[in-house]
PDB file of C-alpha atoms in Angstrom:
ATOM      1  CA  MET A 186     174.685 127.781  82.123  1.00 47.00           C
ATOM      2  CA  THR A 187     172.658 124.685  82.889  1.00 50.00           C
ATOM      3  CA  ASN A 188     170.941 123.958  86.168  1.00 51.00           C
ATOM      4  CA  ASP A 189     170.916 120.307  87.280  1.00 55.00           C
ATOM      5  CA  LYS A 190     168.136 120.866  89.797  1.00 57.00           C
ATOM      6  CA  GLY A 191     164.500 121.839  89.264  1.00 56.00           C
ATOM      7  CA  PRO A 192     162.004 121.448  86.429  1.00 56.00           C
ATOM      8  CA  ASN A 193     164.228 123.014  83.755  1.00 52.00           C
ATOM      9  CA  ARG A 194     167.358 121.018  84.407  1.00 56.00           C
ATOM     10  CA  HIS A 195     167.858 119.945  80.755  1.00 54.00           C
ATOM     11  CA  GLU A 196     167.184 123.252  79.067  1.00 59.00           C
ATOM     12  CA  GLU A 197     167.927 126.869  79.577  1.00 63.00           C
ATOM     13  CA  TRP A 198     165.562 128.996  81.592  1.00 59.00           C
ATOM     14  CA  ASP A 199     162.883 130.550  79.380  1.00 64.00           C
ATOM     15  CA  PRO A 200     160.814 133.431  80.806  1.00 64.00           C
ATOM     16  CA  ASN A 201     158.071 132.807  78.193  1.00 69.00           C
ATOM     17  CA  HIS A 202     157.654 129.249  79.467  1.00 72.00           C
ATOM     18  CA  ASP A 203     156.527 130.463  82.924  1.00 79.00           C
ATOM     19  CA  ARG A 204     154.181 133.010  81.382  1.00 82.00           C
ATOM     20  CA  ARG A 205     152.537 130.371  79.148  1.00 83.00           C
ATOM     21  CA  PHE A 206     152.173 127.997  82.050  1.00 85.00           C
ATOM     22  CA  ALA A 207     150.602 130.736  84.186  1.00 86.00           C
ATOM     23  CA  ILE A 208     148.090 131.543  81.425  1.00 90.00           C
ATOM     24  CA  ILE A 209     147.117 127.864  81.046  1.00 91.00           C
ATOM     25  CA  VAL A 210     146.635 127.515  84.810  1.00 91.00           C
ATOM     26  CA  LEU A 211     144.554 130.694  84.896  1.00 93.00           C
ATOM     27  CA  ILE A 212     142.336 129.450  82.035  1.00 95.00           C
ATOM     28  CA  PHE A 213     141.687 126.090  83.753  1.00 95.00           C
ATOM     29  CA  ARG A 214     140.972 127.774  87.107  1.00 95.00           C
ATOM     30  CA  THR A 215     138.491 130.101  85.390  1.00 96.00           C
ATOM     31  CA  ILE A 216     136.764 127.169  83.650  1.00 96.00           C
ATOM     32  CA  TRP A 217     136.575 125.281  86.967  1.00 96.00           C
ATOM     33  CA  LEU A 218     135.094 128.351  88.695  1.00 96.00           C
ATOM     34  CA  VAL A 219     132.454 128.712  85.946  1.00 97.00           C
ATOM     35  CA  VAL A 220     131.522 125.012  86.254  1.00 97.00           C
ATOM     36  CA  LYS A 221     131.149 125.283  90.049  1.00 97.00           C
ATOM     37  CA  ALA A 222     129.058 128.443  89.716  1.00 96.00           C
ATOM     38  CA  ALA A 223     126.818 126.772  87.116  1.00 96.00           C
ATOM     39  CA  VAL A 224     126.252 123.800  89.422  1.00 95.00           C
ATOM     40  CA  VAL A 225     125.363 126.078  92.339  1.00 95.00           C
ATOM     41  CA  VAL A 226     122.954 128.099  90.171  1.00 92.00           C
ATOM     42  CA  ALA A 227     121.319 124.899  88.870  1.00 90.00           C
ATOM     43  CA  ILE A 228     120.858 123.546  92.398  1.00 90.00           C
ATOM     44  CA  ILE A 229     119.396 126.821  93.625  1.00 88.00           C
ATOM     45  CA  TYR A 230     117.017 126.884  90.639  1.00 85.00           C
ATOM     46  CA  MET A 231     115.888 123.316  91.298  1.00 83.00           C
ATOM     47  CA  VAL A 232     115.400 123.885  95.008  1.00 81.00           C
ATOM     48  CA  PHE A 233     113.564 127.210  95.090  1.00 79.00           C
ATOM     49  CA  PRO A 234     111.726 128.197  91.882  1.00 78.00           C
ATOM     50  CA  LEU A 235     110.797 124.676  90.779  1.00 75.00           C
ATOM     51  CA  SER A 236     109.595 123.633  94.221  1.00 74.00           C
ATOM     52  CA  LEU A 237     107.619 126.864  94.637  1.00 74.00           C
ATOM     53  CA  ARG A 238     105.990 126.391  91.247  1.00 76.00           C
ATOM     54  CA  GLU A 239     104.987 122.802  92.088  1.00 74.00           C
ATOM     55  CA  THR A 240     103.577 123.646  95.523  1.00 71.00           C
ATOM     56  CA  ALA A 241     101.904 126.956  94.643  1.00 72.00           C
ATOM     57  CA  GLY A 242      98.495 127.182  96.293  1.00 74.00           C
ATOM     58  CA  LYS A 243      98.889 123.894  98.170  1.00 74.00           C
ATOM     59  CA  GLN A 244      99.216 123.347 101.913  1.00 74.00           C
ATOM     60  CA  THR A 245     102.676 121.899 102.598  1.00 73.00           C
ATOM     61  CA  VAL A 246     104.611 120.860 105.671  1.00 76.00           C
ATOM     62  CA  ILE A 247     107.042 123.715 105.111  1.00 74.00           C
ATOM     63  CA  GLU A 248     104.172 126.210 105.049  1.00 76.00           C
ATOM     64  CA  ILE A 249     102.675 124.746 108.217  1.00 76.00           C
ATOM     65  CA  MET A 250     106.021 124.891 110.033  1.00 76.00           C
ATOM     66  CA  PHE A 251     106.610 128.443 108.764  1.00 77.00           C
ATOM     67  CA  ASN A 252     103.167 129.520 110.028  1.00 76.00           C
ATOM     68  CA  ILE A 253     103.789 127.942 113.434  1.00 69.00           C
ATOM     69  CA  ILE A 254     107.171 129.622 113.752  1.00 73.00           C
ATOM     70  CA  THR A 255     106.001 133.050 112.541  1.00 76.00           C
ATOM     71  CA  ASN A 256     102.765 133.074 114.542  1.00 71.00           C
ATOM     72  CA  LEU A 257     104.526 131.784 117.662  1.00 69.00           C
ATOM     73  CA  LYS A 258     101.621 129.600 118.753  1.00 64.00           C
ATOM     74  CA  LEU A 259     103.401 128.560 121.901  1.00 71.00           C
ATOM     75  CA  HIS A 260     100.153 127.445 123.537  1.00 74.00           C
ATOM     76  CA  VAL A 261     100.069 124.642 120.941  1.00 73.00           C
ATOM     77  CA  VAL A 262     103.744 123.913 120.392  1.00 74.00           C
ATOM     78  CA  LEU A 263     105.085 124.134 123.931  1.00 81.00           C
ATOM     79  CA  PRO A 264     102.823 121.503 125.569  1.00 85.00           C
ATOM     80  CA  ALA A 265     103.415 119.072 122.712  1.00 85.00           C
ATOM     81  CA  ALA A 266     107.175 119.599 122.890  1.00 87.00           C
ATOM     82  CA  LEU A 267     107.196 119.172 126.671  1.00 90.00           C
ATOM     83  CA  ALA A 268     105.060 116.036 126.447  1.00 93.00           C
ATOM     84  CA  ALA A 269     107.394 114.566 123.833  1.00 93.00           C
ATOM     85  CA  ALA A 270     110.472 115.458 125.901  1.00 94.00           C
ATOM     86  CA  PHE A 271     109.089 113.982 129.120  1.00 95.00           C
ATOM     87  CA  GLY A 272     107.850 110.918 127.248  1.00 95.00           C
ATOM     88  CA  GLY A 273     111.332 110.371 125.875  1.00 94.00           C
ATOM     89  CA  LEU A 274     112.892 110.826 129.310  1.00 95.00           C
ATOM     90  CA  TRP A 275     110.388 108.373 130.822  1.00 95.00           C
ATOM     91  CA  ALA A 276     111.144 105.764 128.130  1.00 95.00           C
ATOM     92  CA  ARG A 277     114.887 106.178 128.696  1.00 95.00           C
ATOM     93  CA  GLU A 278     114.524 105.869 132.476  1.00 95.00           C
ATOM     94  CA  ARG A 279     112.358 102.763 132.073  1.00 94.00           C
ATOM     95  CA  ARG A 280     114.883 101.101 129.757  1.00 93.00           C
ATOM     96  CA  VAL A 281     117.773 101.906 132.121  1.00 94.00           C
ATOM     97  CA  ARG A 282     115.783 100.646 135.132  1.00 93.00           C
ATOM     98  CA  LYS A 283     114.955  97.343 133.396  1.00 92.00           C
ATOM     99  CA  LYS A 284     118.616  96.812 132.548  1.00 92.00           C
ATOM    100  CA  ALA A 285     119.649  97.592 136.139  1.00 91.00           C
ATOM    101  CA  VAL A 286     117.028  95.218 137.569  1.00 90.00           C
ATOM    102  CA  ALA A 287     118.159  92.432 135.246  1.00 87.00           C
ATOM    103  CA  ARG A 288     121.807  93.013 136.149  1.00 89.00           C
ATOM    104  CA  GLU A 289     121.082  93.068 139.890  1.00 89.00           C
ATOM    105  CA  HIS A 290     118.851  89.990 139.595  1.00 85.00           C
ATOM    106  CA  MET A 291     121.687  88.016 138.018  1.00 85.00           C
ATOM    107  CA  ARG A 292     124.149  89.290 140.639  1.00 86.00           C
ATOM    108  CA  VAL A 293     121.881  88.296 143.539  1.00 84.00           C
ATOM    109  CA  GLU A 294     121.446  84.804 142.063  1.00 82.00           C
ATOM    110  CA  GLU A 295     125.228  84.432 141.739  1.00 84.00           C
ATOM    111  CA  LEU A 296     125.797  85.538 145.346  1.00 85.00           C
ATOM    112  CA  GLU A 297     123.079  83.206 146.665  1.00 83.00           C
ATOM    113  CA  LYS A 298     124.587  80.259 144.764  1.00 82.00           C
ATOM    114  CA  GLU A 299     128.032  81.128 146.159  1.00 84.00           C
ATOM    115  CA  LYS A 300     126.714  81.204 149.708  1.00 84.00           C
ATOM    116  CA  ASP A 301     124.539  78.079 149.413  1.00 81.00           C
ATOM    117  CA  PRO A 302     124.996  75.969 146.254  1.00 77.00           C
ATOM    118  CA  ASP A 303     121.946  73.825 147.152  1.00 77.00           C
ATOM    119  CA  ARG A 304     119.641  76.840 147.243  1.00 72.00           C
ATOM    120  CA  THR A 305     116.681  76.686 144.870  1.00 67.00           C
ATOM    121  CA  SER A 306     115.174  79.592 143.056  1.00 62.00           C
ATOM    122  CA  SER A 307     112.276  81.418 144.661  1.00 61.00           C
ATOM    123  CA  GLY A 308     110.309  81.071 141.444  1.00 56.00           C
ATOM    124  CA  LEU A 309     109.999  84.800 140.985  1.00 58.00           C
ATOM    125  CA  GLU A 310     110.368  85.955 137.433  1.00 58.00           C
ATOM    126  CA  GLU A 311     112.585  88.773 136.348  1.00 56.00           C
ATOM    127  CA  TYR A 312     109.715  90.308 134.379  1.00 58.00           C
ATOM    128  CA  PRO A 313     106.367  89.095 135.718  1.00 59.00           C
ATOM    129  CA  ARG A 314     103.753  87.991 133.219  1.00 63.00           C
ATOM    130  CA  PRO A 315     100.617  90.114 132.937  1.00 66.00           C
ATOM    131  CA  ARG A 316      97.470  88.708 134.476  1.00 68.00           C
ATOM    132  CA  GLU A 317      95.169  86.810 132.172  1.00 70.00           C
ATOM    133  CA  PRO A 318      91.894  88.615 131.501  1.00 68.00           C
ATOM    134  CA  GLN A 319      88.787  87.068 133.080  1.00 66.00           C
ATOM    135  CA  PRO A 320      85.903  86.135 130.792  1.00 66.00           C
ATOM    136  CA  ALA A 321      82.957  88.529 130.886  1.00 67.00           C
ATOM    137  CA  GLY A 322      80.256  87.689 133.442  1.00 64.00           C
ATOM    138  CA  ARG A 323      82.577  85.617 135.617  1.00 59.00           C
ATOM    139  CA  LYS A 324      83.639  86.801 139.041  1.00 60.00           C
ATOM    140  CA  PRO A 325      87.250  86.451 140.132  1.00 57.00           C
ATOM    141  CA  LYS A 326      88.095  83.440 142.241  1.00 60.00           C
ATOM    142  CA  ASP A 327      87.327  84.068 145.929  1.00 58.00           C
ATOM    143  CA  SER A 328      90.293  83.422 148.181  1.00 56.00           C
ATOM    144  CA  GLY A 329      88.115  83.428 151.288  1.00 56.00           C
ATOM    145  CA  TRP A 330      90.212  85.891 153.249  1.00 54.00           C
ATOM    146  CA  LYS A 331      87.174  88.029 154.115  1.00 56.00           C
ATOM    147  CA  ARG A 332      85.290  85.041 155.517  1.00 55.00           C
ATOM    148  CA  LYS A 333      88.255  83.921 157.543  1.00 53.00           C
ATOM    149  CA  ARG A 334      88.605  87.380 158.985  1.00 53.00           C
ATOM    150  CA  LYS A 335      84.945  87.585 159.976  1.00 55.00           C
ATOM    151  CA  GLU A 336      85.061  84.173 161.642  1.00 56.00           C
ATOM    152  CA  LYS A 337      87.794  85.235 164.027  1.00 52.00           C
TER     153      LYS A 337
END
């Protein structure tokens, strides 16, 4: 009896065919498993024994980090970590504040122009320039406000 559906539609069912196919699949799966295991063993060998042989007796970053973690020198690590964290938070807040100031500055200019199109700018800069350093030995320019105050 022939079966028109399935992989054996042109020939009779052969129980040896399935057994041979199963053996071939098992052989290839075993070879693939051996190859994967060999790759894992090679990687482990390259990572651990070779690196330990090359760094034997030398001070490395890994050794320093291991010593810090095992000795729990929190009096050294904790202040540095807190300083780095707060420094990062300060930098983020500063960047966000500058963006907000720029956005609000543009919005205020737009609203002022809407209200009075002939309005001129106040001349204030969004980010003021730093003061120029005075040459050594020269006193800053006297505005005279102390004299004026004394005269009154």
